[in-house]
Structure formats: structure tokens, C-alpha cells
């Protein structure tokens, strides 16, 4: 991949077969994780009548999923809320907003899977599709960053015996792909 360019109103790049496999594989895994979370949503007769969907009231137990679906409510230190009140408010907000966020995240992942050629090749995106790529790649980076414990103190290269080394290379490549897409979108 040589980076994204703008051509005739589209954002274009060419992915090698292994690059396409990495993008498709990781985005597909995130989509599967999010779909599994959506499938855990409680059945709610009222939502069937009103069309207002509800989701779980508790955050995901998995660290990666917790990073992709963070709390929707945090206590304001000046209100004096108790931990129980904060938990109730956070659960109510999650129940209302998580289904929409899951739909959005699985939708952008589906767009990437639909527009990324299985065997590599040219990727040609509209602005809307490029936004989906940005969001989906960001989700993959969040997931990898959480799994690898990436923070600002992590060196750019890890020792050869560090099991995270190859995954860090993928994280860095995805960062470059995302940066290249941002540059092309804003040019």
C-alpha cells in the first residue's frame, strides 16, 4: 500500500493481498464481537411495541469490548451522587444508547468488508465509505491498543522476545493507514 489519494472525487488506494487479509480479518473479528454483544441484549416486549430498543445495563466484562463500548455516563463530582446512583444512571444510559452504537459500529465494519477486496487490489471509496473506514480502523486500533496495553510510554519497537512485537507492527501499520486516509480526505 502506498497510501490513500484523492482521484475524481473518490479516495483510492491499492492493497496487497496480505494487507487486505489483515484489514478484513481484524475488522471481521471486531464486527463478530460487536454482533455477539448485540445478541446478548435482553428481550423486551415494550421495545417491540414502541420500537425503542434497549440493551444491557451492565458494561462488557471483556477489557477490549469495554474500550469499544465505554460507559455513557460518569458522575459529576459536584453533585454528590452515591456509587449506586451513578451505577443506576450509567446502566440506564447504556441500555438506551448501546444498541444504536452497536448498530453504527457493525454497520461501518460491514462497509469495510464490502469495499475491501478479498484478494487485495484497488479500493475506491466515496466520502461516506471513507468515514466508515476511519471509524472501523479506529475500532480495530482501540481493540489492539487495549489488548497490547499500548500507552504513550511504549517504545516504537519491542524486543524480539516480546510476544506483542508483531501485533504492535500491525497496530502501527493501521495507524499509518488511518493517517494516510485522513490526509487524503482533507486534501
Short mmCIF file of N, CA and C in Angstrom, two decimals:
data_model
loop_
_atom_site.label_atom_id
_atom_site.label_comp_id
_atom_site.label_asym_id
_atom_site.label_seq_id
_atom_site.Cartn_x
_atom_site.Cartn_y
_atom_site.Cartn_z
N UNK A 1 0.85 -1.17 0.00
CA UNK A 1 0.00 0.00 0.00
C UNK A 1 0.89 1.23 0.00
N UNK A 2 0.56 2.15 -0.88
CA UNK A 2 1.33 3.39 -0.96
C UNK A 2 0.61 4.56 -0.33
N UNK A 3 -0.48 4.34 0.32
CA UNK A 3 -1.25 5.42 0.93
C UNK A 3 -2.47 5.75 0.09
N UNK A 4 -3.34 6.54 0.69
CA UNK A 4 -4.58 6.94 0.04
C UNK A 4 -4.35 8.20 -0.78
N UNK A 5 -5.06 8.30 -1.90
CA UNK A 5 -5.05 9.52 -2.71
C UNK A 5 -6.48 9.85 -3.08
N UNK A 6 -6.68 11.09 -3.48
CA UNK A 6 -8.00 11.53 -3.95
C UNK A 6 -7.95 11.56 -5.47
N UNK A 7 -8.90 10.84 -6.09
CA UNK A 7 -8.99 10.81 -7.55
C UNK A 7 -10.45 10.89 -7.97
N UNK A 8 -10.78 11.90 -8.75
CA UNK A 8 -12.13 12.06 -9.30
C UNK A 8 -13.22 11.96 -8.22
N UNK A 9 -12.98 12.60 -7.10
CA UNK A 9 -13.98 12.63 -6.03
C UNK A 9 -14.03 11.39 -5.16
N UNK A 10 -13.12 10.45 -5.38
CA UNK A 10 -13.07 9.24 -4.57
C UNK A 10 -11.73 9.16 -3.84
N UNK A 11 -11.70 8.37 -2.80
CA UNK A 11 -10.46 8.09 -2.09
C UNK A 11 -10.02 6.70 -2.53
N UNK A 12 -8.77 6.62 -2.98
CA UNK A 12 -8.32 5.40 -3.65
C UNK A 12 -6.99 4.94 -3.07
N UNK A 13 -6.85 3.63 -2.95
CA UNK A 13 -5.57 3.01 -2.61
C UNK A 13 -5.55 1.62 -3.22
N UNK A 14 -4.42 0.99 -3.14
CA UNK A 14 -4.28 -0.38 -3.61
C UNK A 14 -3.69 -1.20 -2.46
N UNK A 15 -4.39 -2.27 -2.11
CA UNK A 15 -3.94 -3.15 -1.03
C UNK A 15 -3.34 -4.42 -1.60
N UNK A 16 -2.20 -4.82 -1.06
CA UNK A 16 -1.62 -6.12 -1.38
C UNK A 16 -2.53 -7.19 -0.77
N UNK A 17 -2.46 -8.42 -1.27
CA UNK A 17 -3.32 -9.47 -0.72
C UNK A 17 -3.20 -9.64 0.79
N UNK A 18 -1.98 -9.61 1.32
CA UNK A 18 -1.82 -9.78 2.77
C UNK A 18 -2.36 -8.58 3.54
N UNK A 19 -2.27 -7.38 2.97
CA UNK A 19 -2.83 -6.20 3.62
C UNK A 19 -4.35 -6.29 3.68
N UNK A 20 -4.94 -6.69 2.57
CA UNK A 20 -6.40 -6.86 2.55
C UNK A 20 -6.83 -7.92 3.56
N UNK A 21 -6.05 -8.99 3.66
CA UNK A 21 -6.38 -10.06 4.61
C UNK A 21 -6.33 -9.55 6.05
N UNK A 22 -5.34 -8.72 6.35
CA UNK A 22 -5.23 -8.15 7.71
C UNK A 22 -6.44 -7.26 8.00
N UNK A 23 -6.74 -6.35 7.08
CA UNK A 23 -7.88 -5.44 7.28
C UNK A 23 -9.16 -6.24 7.44
N UNK A 24 -9.42 -7.14 6.51
CA UNK A 24 -10.66 -7.91 6.54
C UNK A 24 -10.74 -8.78 7.80
N UNK A 25 -9.62 -9.41 8.15
CA UNK A 25 -9.62 -10.29 9.31
C UNK A 25 -9.90 -9.55 10.61
N UNK A 26 -9.20 -8.45 10.82
CA UNK A 26 -9.37 -7.71 12.07
C UNK A 26 -10.72 -7.01 12.14
N UNK A 27 -11.13 -6.38 11.05
CA UNK A 27 -12.45 -5.73 11.06
C UNK A 27 -13.55 -6.78 11.24
N UNK A 28 -13.39 -7.93 10.61
CA UNK A 28 -14.37 -9.01 10.76
C UNK A 28 -14.45 -9.50 12.19
N UNK A 29 -13.30 -9.60 12.87
CA UNK A 29 -13.31 -10.03 14.27
C UNK A 29 -14.04 -9.02 15.16
N UNK A 30 -13.77 -7.74 14.93
CA UNK A 30 -14.44 -6.71 15.72
C UNK A 30 -15.95 -6.76 15.46
N UNK A 31 -16.32 -6.90 14.20
CA UNK A 31 -17.75 -6.98 13.85
C UNK A 31 -18.40 -8.17 14.56
N UNK A 32 -17.73 -9.32 14.57
CA UNK A 32 -18.27 -10.51 15.23
C UNK A 32 -18.42 -10.28 16.74
N UNK A 33 -17.44 -9.64 17.36
CA UNK A 33 -17.52 -9.35 18.79
C UNK A 33 -18.70 -8.43 19.10
N UNK A 34 -18.86 -7.41 18.28
CA UNK A 34 -19.95 -6.45 18.49
C UNK A 34 -21.31 -7.10 18.24
N UNK A 35 -21.38 -7.96 17.23
CA UNK A 35 -22.64 -8.67 16.94
C UNK A 35 -23.01 -9.59 18.10
N UNK A 36 -22.01 -10.26 18.66
CA UNK A 36 -22.27 -11.14 19.81
C UNK A 36 -22.80 -10.33 20.99
N UNK A 37 -22.25 -9.15 21.20
CA UNK A 37 -22.74 -8.28 22.29
C UNK A 37 -24.18 -7.86 22.02
N UNK A 38 -24.48 -7.50 20.76
CA UNK A 38 -25.85 -7.10 20.41
C UNK A 38 -26.82 -8.25 20.63
N UNK A 39 -26.37 -9.47 20.35
CA UNK A 39 -27.23 -10.64 20.53
C UNK A 39 -27.52 -10.92 22.00
N UNK A 40 -26.71 -10.37 22.90
CA UNK A 40 -26.92 -10.56 24.34
C UNK A 40 -27.99 -9.62 24.90
N UNK A 41 -28.45 -8.68 24.10
CA UNK A 41 -29.43 -7.70 24.58
C UNK A 41 -30.68 -8.42 25.08
N UNK A 42 -31.23 -7.94 26.17
CA UNK A 42 -32.42 -8.59 26.71
C UNK A 42 -33.63 -8.43 25.78
N UNK A 43 -34.46 -9.47 25.76
CA UNK A 43 -35.72 -9.38 25.01
C UNK A 43 -36.64 -8.45 25.79
N UNK A 44 -37.27 -7.55 25.08
CA UNK A 44 -38.09 -6.54 25.75
C UNK A 44 -39.38 -6.35 24.95
N UNK A 45 -40.50 -6.77 25.55
CA UNK A 45 -41.79 -6.65 24.86
C UNK A 45 -42.16 -5.20 24.59
N UNK A 46 -41.83 -4.31 25.51
CA UNK A 46 -42.15 -2.90 25.33
C UNK A 46 -41.40 -2.33 24.12
N UNK A 47 -40.16 -2.76 23.92
CA UNK A 47 -39.41 -2.24 22.77
C UNK A 47 -40.02 -2.75 21.47
N UNK A 48 -40.59 -3.93 21.49
CA UNK A 48 -41.26 -4.44 20.29
C UNK A 48 -42.49 -3.61 19.96
N UNK A 49 -43.17 -3.11 20.97
CA UNK A 49 -44.36 -2.28 20.76
C UNK A 49 -44.01 -0.85 20.37
N UNK A 50 -42.97 -0.30 21.02
CA UNK A 50 -42.65 1.11 20.81
C UNK A 50 -41.58 1.34 19.75
N UNK A 51 -40.81 0.32 19.45
CA UNK A 51 -39.70 0.49 18.52
C UNK A 51 -38.46 1.05 19.18
N UNK A 52 -38.53 1.32 20.46
CA UNK A 52 -37.37 1.83 21.20
C UNK A 52 -36.60 0.63 21.73
N UNK A 53 -35.43 0.43 21.17
CA UNK A 53 -34.62 -0.72 21.58
C UNK A 53 -33.91 -0.44 22.90
N UNK A 54 -33.69 -1.49 23.64
CA UNK A 54 -32.90 -1.38 24.86
C UNK A 54 -31.79 -2.41 24.80
N UNK A 55 -30.74 -2.10 25.51
CA UNK A 55 -29.60 -3.00 25.55
C UNK A 55 -29.28 -3.38 26.98
N UNK A 56 -28.15 -4.02 27.17
CA UNK A 56 -27.73 -4.39 28.51
C UNK A 56 -27.52 -3.16 29.38
N UNK A 57 -27.68 -3.34 30.68
CA UNK A 57 -27.45 -2.23 31.61
C UNK A 57 -26.05 -2.30 32.23
N UNK A 58 -25.36 -3.39 32.00
CA UNK A 58 -24.02 -3.55 32.57
C UNK A 58 -22.97 -3.47 31.47
N UNK A 59 -21.80 -2.91 31.80
CA UNK A 59 -20.75 -2.83 30.79
C UNK A 59 -20.19 -4.21 30.48
N UNK A 60 -19.55 -4.35 29.32
CA UNK A 60 -18.94 -5.63 28.99
C UNK A 60 -17.85 -5.99 30.01
N UNK A 61 -17.70 -7.26 30.28
CA UNK A 61 -16.65 -7.70 31.20
C UNK A 61 -15.29 -7.72 30.52
N UNK A 62 -15.27 -7.98 29.22
CA UNK A 62 -14.03 -8.04 28.46
C UNK A 62 -13.44 -6.63 28.31
N UNK A 63 -12.13 -6.49 28.59
CA UNK A 63 -11.47 -5.17 28.51
C UNK A 63 -11.57 -4.54 27.13
N UNK A 64 -11.38 -5.36 26.10
CA UNK A 64 -11.43 -4.84 24.73
C UNK A 64 -12.83 -4.32 24.42
N UNK A 65 -13.84 -5.12 24.74
CA UNK A 65 -15.22 -4.67 24.49
C UNK A 65 -15.56 -3.45 25.35
N UNK A 66 -15.03 -3.41 26.56
CA UNK A 66 -15.25 -2.25 27.41
C UNK A 66 -14.66 -0.99 26.81
N UNK A 67 -13.56 -1.13 26.09
CA UNK A 67 -12.94 0.03 25.42
C UNK A 67 -13.77 0.46 24.22
N UNK A 68 -14.34 -0.51 23.51
CA UNK A 68 -15.17 -0.19 22.34
C UNK A 68 -16.54 0.35 22.73
N UNK A 69 -17.02 -0.06 23.91
CA UNK A 69 -18.34 0.36 24.40
C UNK A 69 -18.20 0.94 25.80
N UNK A 70 -17.59 2.12 25.92
CA UNK A 70 -17.34 2.69 27.24
C UNK A 70 -18.64 3.14 27.92
N UNK A 71 -18.51 3.49 29.19
CA UNK A 71 -19.68 3.99 29.92
C UNK A 71 -20.22 5.25 29.24
N UNK A 72 -21.53 5.39 29.28
CA UNK A 72 -22.20 6.52 28.66
C UNK A 72 -22.48 7.62 29.68
N UNK A 73 -22.12 7.37 30.93
CA UNK A 73 -22.41 8.33 32.00
C UNK A 73 -21.31 8.25 33.04
N UNK A 74 -20.85 9.39 33.45
CA UNK A 74 -19.89 9.46 34.55
C UNK A 74 -20.38 10.48 35.57
N UNK A 75 -20.14 10.16 36.80
CA UNK A 75 -20.59 11.00 37.91
C UNK A 75 -19.93 12.38 37.84
N UNK A 76 -20.73 13.38 38.09
CA UNK A 76 -20.22 14.75 38.25
C UNK A 76 -19.81 14.88 39.71
N UNK A 77 -18.54 15.11 39.99
CA UNK A 77 -18.10 15.15 41.39
C UNK A 77 -18.81 16.19 42.24
N UNK A 78 -19.40 17.18 41.61
CA UNK A 78 -20.05 18.24 42.38
C UNK A 78 -21.48 17.91 42.78
N UNK A 79 -22.07 16.85 42.23
CA UNK A 79 -23.46 16.53 42.56
C UNK A 79 -23.59 15.72 43.83
N UNK A 80 -22.52 15.04 44.24
CA UNK A 80 -22.59 14.24 45.44
C UNK A 80 -23.33 12.93 45.26
N UNK A 81 -23.42 12.44 44.03
CA UNK A 81 -24.10 11.16 43.78
C UNK A 81 -23.39 10.02 44.51
N UNK A 82 -24.16 9.05 44.93
CA UNK A 82 -23.58 7.86 45.52
C UNK A 82 -23.14 6.92 44.40
N UNK A 83 -22.35 5.91 44.75
CA UNK A 83 -21.93 4.92 43.76
C UNK A 83 -23.14 4.21 43.16
N UNK A 84 -24.14 3.93 43.99
CA UNK A 84 -25.35 3.24 43.50
C UNK A 84 -26.11 4.12 42.51
N UNK A 85 -26.21 5.42 42.81
CA UNK A 85 -26.90 6.33 41.89
C UNK A 85 -26.14 6.44 40.57
N UNK A 86 -24.81 6.48 40.65
CA UNK A 86 -24.01 6.54 39.43
C UNK A 86 -24.20 5.26 38.61
N UNK A 87 -24.19 4.11 39.27
CA UNK A 87 -24.37 2.84 38.58
C UNK A 87 -25.74 2.77 37.92
N UNK A 88 -26.77 3.23 38.61
CA UNK A 88 -28.12 3.24 38.04
C UNK A 88 -28.19 4.14 36.81
N UNK A 89 -27.62 5.33 36.91
CA UNK A 89 -27.64 6.26 35.77
C UNK A 89 -26.82 5.71 34.61
N UNK A 90 -25.65 5.13 34.90
CA UNK A 90 -24.81 4.56 33.84
C UNK A 90 -25.53 3.40 33.17
N UNK A 91 -26.19 2.56 33.95
CA UNK A 91 -26.93 1.43 33.38
C UNK A 91 -28.08 1.88 32.51
N UNK A 92 -28.80 2.90 32.95
CA UNK A 92 -29.93 3.41 32.15
C UNK A 92 -29.43 4.01 30.84
N UNK A 93 -28.36 4.78 30.90
CA UNK A 93 -27.81 5.38 29.67
C UNK A 93 -27.29 4.31 28.72
N UNK A 94 -26.62 3.29 29.27
CA UNK A 94 -26.11 2.20 28.43
C UNK A 94 -27.27 1.48 27.76
N UNK A 95 -28.31 1.19 28.53
CA UNK A 95 -29.46 0.47 27.99
C UNK A 95 -30.10 1.22 26.82
N UNK A 96 -30.13 2.53 26.91
CA UNK A 96 -30.74 3.34 25.85
C UNK A 96 -29.84 3.53 24.64
N UNK A 97 -28.54 3.70 24.85
CA UNK A 97 -27.66 4.11 23.76
C UNK A 97 -26.80 3.00 23.15
N UNK A 98 -26.55 1.94 23.89
CA UNK A 98 -25.67 0.90 23.36
C UNK A 98 -26.21 0.25 22.09
N UNK A 99 -27.50 -0.05 21.97
CA UNK A 99 -27.98 -0.67 20.72
C UNK A 99 -27.66 0.17 19.48
N UNK A 100 -27.83 1.48 19.60
CA UNK A 100 -27.54 2.37 18.47
C UNK A 100 -26.05 2.38 18.14
N UNK A 101 -25.21 2.40 19.17
CA UNK A 101 -23.76 2.39 18.96
C UNK A 101 -23.32 1.07 18.33
N UNK A 102 -23.89 -0.03 18.79
CA UNK A 102 -23.56 -1.33 18.19
C UNK A 102 -23.97 -1.38 16.72
N UNK A 103 -25.14 -0.85 16.42
CA UNK A 103 -25.60 -0.82 15.03
C UNK A 103 -24.66 0.02 14.17
N UNK A 104 -24.25 1.15 14.68
CA UNK A 104 -23.33 2.03 13.96
C UNK A 104 -21.99 1.34 13.72
N UNK A 105 -21.43 0.75 14.77
CA UNK A 105 -20.12 0.11 14.66
C UNK A 105 -20.16 -1.12 13.76
N UNK A 106 -21.19 -1.94 13.85
CA UNK A 106 -21.27 -3.10 12.95
C UNK A 106 -21.53 -2.65 11.52
N UNK A 107 -22.24 -1.54 11.36
CA UNK A 107 -22.51 -1.01 10.02
C UNK A 107 -21.25 -0.52 9.34
N UNK A 108 -20.38 0.20 10.07
CA UNK A 108 -19.14 0.67 9.44
C UNK A 108 -18.21 -0.50 9.15
N UNK A 109 -18.22 -1.49 10.02
CA UNK A 109 -17.41 -2.68 9.76
C UNK A 109 -17.90 -3.39 8.50
N UNK A 110 -19.21 -3.49 8.34
CA UNK A 110 -19.77 -4.12 7.13
C UNK A 110 -19.37 -3.36 5.88
N UNK A 111 -19.33 -2.03 5.95
CA UNK A 111 -18.91 -1.23 4.80
C UNK A 111 -17.47 -1.55 4.43
N UNK A 112 -16.60 -1.67 5.41
CA UNK A 112 -15.20 -2.02 5.13
C UNK A 112 -15.13 -3.39 4.48
N UNK A 113 -15.85 -4.35 5.03
CA UNK A 113 -15.82 -5.71 4.47
C UNK A 113 -16.39 -5.73 3.05
N UNK A 114 -17.37 -4.87 2.78
CA UNK A 114 -17.96 -4.81 1.43
C UNK A 114 -17.04 -4.13 0.42
N UNK A 115 -16.18 -3.23 0.87
CA UNK A 115 -15.37 -2.45 -0.06
C UNK A 115 -13.90 -2.86 -0.11
N UNK A 116 -13.48 -3.73 0.78
CA UNK A 116 -12.09 -4.21 0.80
C UNK A 116 -12.02 -5.51 0.01
N UNK A 117 -11.29 -5.52 -1.11
CA UNK A 117 -11.24 -6.73 -1.94
C UNK A 117 -10.59 -7.89 -1.19
N UNK A 118 -11.21 -9.05 -1.28
CA UNK A 118 -10.73 -10.24 -0.57
C UNK A 118 -9.28 -10.58 -0.89
N UNK A 119 -8.91 -10.47 -2.14
CA UNK A 119 -7.57 -10.88 -2.57
C UNK A 119 -6.65 -9.70 -2.82
N UNK A 120 -6.97 -8.55 -2.25
CA UNK A 120 -6.19 -7.36 -2.50
C UNK A 120 -6.64 -6.69 -3.78
N UNK A 121 -6.11 -5.52 -4.04
CA UNK A 121 -6.47 -4.79 -5.24
C UNK A 121 -6.86 -3.36 -4.90
N UNK A 122 -7.51 -2.72 -5.84
CA UNK A 122 -7.87 -1.32 -5.69
C UNK A 122 -9.09 -1.15 -4.79
N UNK A 123 -8.99 -0.19 -3.89
CA UNK A 123 -10.11 0.21 -3.03
C UNK A 123 -10.47 1.63 -3.46
N UNK A 124 -11.74 1.83 -3.82
CA UNK A 124 -12.22 3.13 -4.27
C UNK A 124 -13.44 3.49 -3.43
N UNK A 125 -13.31 4.56 -2.63
CA UNK A 125 -14.33 4.90 -1.65
C UNK A 125 -14.96 6.26 -1.90
N UNK A 126 -16.25 6.35 -1.59
CA UNK A 126 -16.92 7.64 -1.50
C UNK A 126 -16.53 8.26 -0.16
N UNK A 127 -16.89 9.52 0.05
CA UNK A 127 -16.61 10.17 1.34
C UNK A 127 -17.27 9.40 2.49
N UNK A 128 -18.51 8.99 2.28
CA UNK A 128 -19.24 8.26 3.33
C UNK A 128 -18.56 6.93 3.65
N UNK A 129 -18.13 6.21 2.61
CA UNK A 129 -17.42 4.95 2.84
C UNK A 129 -16.08 5.20 3.53
N UNK A 130 -15.41 6.29 3.17
CA UNK A 130 -14.14 6.63 3.82
C UNK A 130 -14.36 6.91 5.30
N UNK A 131 -15.44 7.58 5.64
CA UNK A 131 -15.78 7.80 7.06
C UNK A 131 -15.95 6.46 7.78
N UNK A 132 -16.58 5.51 7.11
CA UNK A 132 -16.77 4.18 7.70
C UNK A 132 -15.42 3.50 7.92
N UNK A 133 -14.53 3.60 6.93
CA UNK A 133 -13.19 3.04 7.09
C UNK A 133 -12.48 3.67 8.28
N UNK A 134 -12.58 4.99 8.41
CA UNK A 134 -11.93 5.69 9.53
C UNK A 134 -12.43 5.13 10.87
N UNK A 135 -13.73 5.00 10.98
CA UNK A 135 -14.33 4.54 12.23
C UNK A 135 -13.96 3.08 12.52
N UNK A 136 -14.05 2.23 11.51
CA UNK A 136 -13.76 0.81 11.71
C UNK A 136 -12.28 0.59 12.03
N UNK A 137 -11.39 1.29 11.33
CA UNK A 137 -9.96 1.15 11.63
C UNK A 137 -9.68 1.67 13.03
N UNK A 138 -10.34 2.74 13.41
CA UNK A 138 -10.17 3.25 14.77
C UNK A 138 -10.61 2.21 15.80
N UNK A 139 -11.72 1.53 15.56
CA UNK A 139 -12.16 0.48 16.48
C UNK A 139 -11.13 -0.64 16.58
N UNK A 140 -10.56 -1.04 15.45
CA UNK A 140 -9.53 -2.08 15.47
C UNK A 140 -8.32 -1.60 16.26
N UNK A 141 -7.92 -0.36 16.05
CA UNK A 141 -6.78 0.19 16.77
C UNK A 141 -7.07 0.27 18.28
N UNK A 142 -8.28 0.67 18.64
CA UNK A 142 -8.65 0.69 20.06
C UNK A 142 -8.56 -0.71 20.67
N UNK A 143 -9.07 -1.68 19.93
CA UNK A 143 -9.05 -3.07 20.42
C UNK A 143 -7.62 -3.57 20.56
N UNK A 144 -6.81 -3.37 19.52
CA UNK A 144 -5.41 -3.81 19.59
C UNK A 144 -4.65 -3.07 20.69
N UNK A 145 -4.86 -1.76 20.76
CA UNK A 145 -4.18 -0.97 21.78
C UNK A 145 -4.51 -1.44 23.18
N UNK A 146 -5.75 -1.80 23.41
CA UNK A 146 -6.16 -2.31 24.72
C UNK A 146 -5.55 -3.68 24.98
N UNK A 147 -5.63 -4.56 24.00
CA UNK A 147 -5.10 -5.91 24.17
C UNK A 147 -3.58 -5.91 24.38
N UNK A 148 -2.89 -4.97 23.74
CA UNK A 148 -1.43 -4.91 23.83
C UNK A 148 -0.94 -3.98 24.95
N UNK A 149 -1.87 -3.36 25.67
CA UNK A 149 -1.53 -2.39 26.71
C UNK A 149 -0.66 -1.25 26.17
N UNK A 150 -1.03 -0.74 25.01
CA UNK A 150 -0.28 0.35 24.41
C UNK A 150 -0.60 1.64 25.15
N UNK A 151 0.44 2.36 25.50
CA UNK A 151 0.28 3.69 26.09
C UNK A 151 1.40 4.58 25.55
N UNK A 152 1.42 5.83 26.01
CA UNK A 152 2.38 6.79 25.47
C UNK A 152 3.82 6.43 25.82
N UNK A 153 4.03 5.56 26.79
CA UNK A 153 5.39 5.18 27.19
C UNK A 153 5.92 3.97 26.44
N UNK A 154 5.09 3.33 25.63
CA UNK A 154 5.53 2.13 24.91
C UNK A 154 6.53 2.53 23.82
N UNK A 155 7.65 1.83 23.73
CA UNK A 155 8.60 2.15 22.66
C UNK A 155 8.02 1.79 21.29
N UNK A 156 8.58 2.41 20.25
CA UNK A 156 8.10 2.13 18.89
C UNK A 156 8.41 0.71 18.46
N UNK A 157 9.49 0.15 19.00
CA UNK A 157 9.84 -1.24 18.70
C UNK A 157 10.00 -1.99 20.01
N UNK A 158 9.50 -3.21 20.02
CA UNK A 158 9.62 -4.05 21.20
C UNK A 158 10.76 -5.04 21.00
N UNK A 159 11.33 -5.56 22.08
CA UNK A 159 12.38 -6.57 21.94
C UNK A 159 11.88 -7.79 21.16
N UNK A 160 12.80 -8.47 20.52
CA UNK A 160 12.42 -9.60 19.67
C UNK A 160 11.71 -10.70 20.44
N UNK A 161 11.98 -10.84 21.73
CA UNK A 161 11.35 -11.90 22.51
C UNK A 161 9.99 -11.49 23.08
N UNK A 162 9.56 -10.26 22.84
CA UNK A 162 8.25 -9.79 23.31
C UNK A 162 7.16 -10.29 22.37
N UNK A 163 6.23 -11.06 22.91
CA UNK A 163 5.18 -11.67 22.09
C UNK A 163 4.27 -10.64 21.42
N UNK A 164 4.27 -9.42 21.91
CA UNK A 164 3.42 -8.37 21.33
C UNK A 164 4.05 -7.70 20.11
N UNK A 165 5.29 -8.02 19.82
CA UNK A 165 6.05 -7.32 18.78
C UNK A 165 5.33 -7.28 17.43
N UNK A 166 4.91 -8.42 16.92
CA UNK A 166 4.27 -8.47 15.60
C UNK A 166 2.92 -7.76 15.61
N UNK A 167 2.20 -7.88 16.71
CA UNK A 167 0.91 -7.20 16.81
C UNK A 167 1.09 -5.68 16.86
N UNK A 168 2.18 -5.25 17.51
CA UNK A 168 2.47 -3.82 17.54
C UNK A 168 2.75 -3.30 16.13
N UNK A 169 3.43 -4.11 15.32
CA UNK A 169 3.69 -3.71 13.93
C UNK A 169 2.38 -3.53 13.17
N UNK A 170 1.41 -4.41 13.41
CA UNK A 170 0.10 -4.29 12.75
C UNK A 170 -0.59 -3.02 13.24
N UNK A 171 -0.54 -2.77 14.54
CA UNK A 171 -1.13 -1.55 15.11
C UNK A 171 -0.52 -0.31 14.46
N UNK A 172 0.79 -0.29 14.33
CA UNK A 172 1.47 0.86 13.73
C UNK A 172 1.10 1.01 12.25
N UNK A 173 0.99 -0.10 11.54
CA UNK A 173 0.59 -0.04 10.13
C UNK A 173 -0.83 0.52 10.00
N UNK A 174 -1.74 0.06 10.85
CA UNK A 174 -3.11 0.57 10.82
C UNK A 174 -3.15 2.06 11.16
N UNK A 175 -2.29 2.50 12.06
CA UNK A 175 -2.20 3.93 12.38
C UNK A 175 -1.79 4.70 11.13
N UNK A 176 -0.81 4.18 10.40
CA UNK A 176 -0.36 4.82 9.16
C UNK A 176 -1.49 4.84 8.12
N UNK A 177 -2.20 3.71 7.98
CA UNK A 177 -3.32 3.64 7.02
C UNK A 177 -4.36 4.72 7.37
N UNK A 178 -4.68 4.83 8.64
CA UNK A 178 -5.68 5.81 9.09
C UNK A 178 -5.17 7.24 8.85
N UNK A 179 -3.92 7.50 9.19
CA UNK A 179 -3.35 8.84 8.96
C UNK A 179 -3.35 9.19 7.48
N UNK A 180 -3.00 8.24 6.65
CA UNK A 180 -2.98 8.47 5.20
C UNK A 180 -4.38 8.79 4.69
N UNK A 181 -5.38 8.10 5.21
CA UNK A 181 -6.76 8.35 4.80
C UNK A 181 -7.21 9.74 5.26
N UNK A 182 -6.84 10.13 6.47
CA UNK A 182 -7.18 11.47 6.96
C UNK A 182 -6.57 12.53 6.05
N UNK A 183 -5.30 12.36 5.71
CA UNK A 183 -4.63 13.33 4.84
C UNK A 183 -5.31 13.42 3.48
N UNK A 184 -5.67 12.29 2.91
CA UNK A 184 -6.33 12.29 1.60
C UNK A 184 -7.72 12.93 1.69
N UNK A 185 -8.43 12.68 2.78
CA UNK A 185 -9.77 13.24 2.93
C UNK A 185 -9.74 14.75 3.11
N UNK A 186 -8.69 15.26 3.71
CA UNK A 186 -8.62 16.70 3.98
C UNK A 186 -7.86 17.46 2.90
N UNK A 187 -7.39 16.77 1.89
CA UNK A 187 -6.63 17.46 0.83
C UNK A 187 -7.55 18.05 -0.23
#
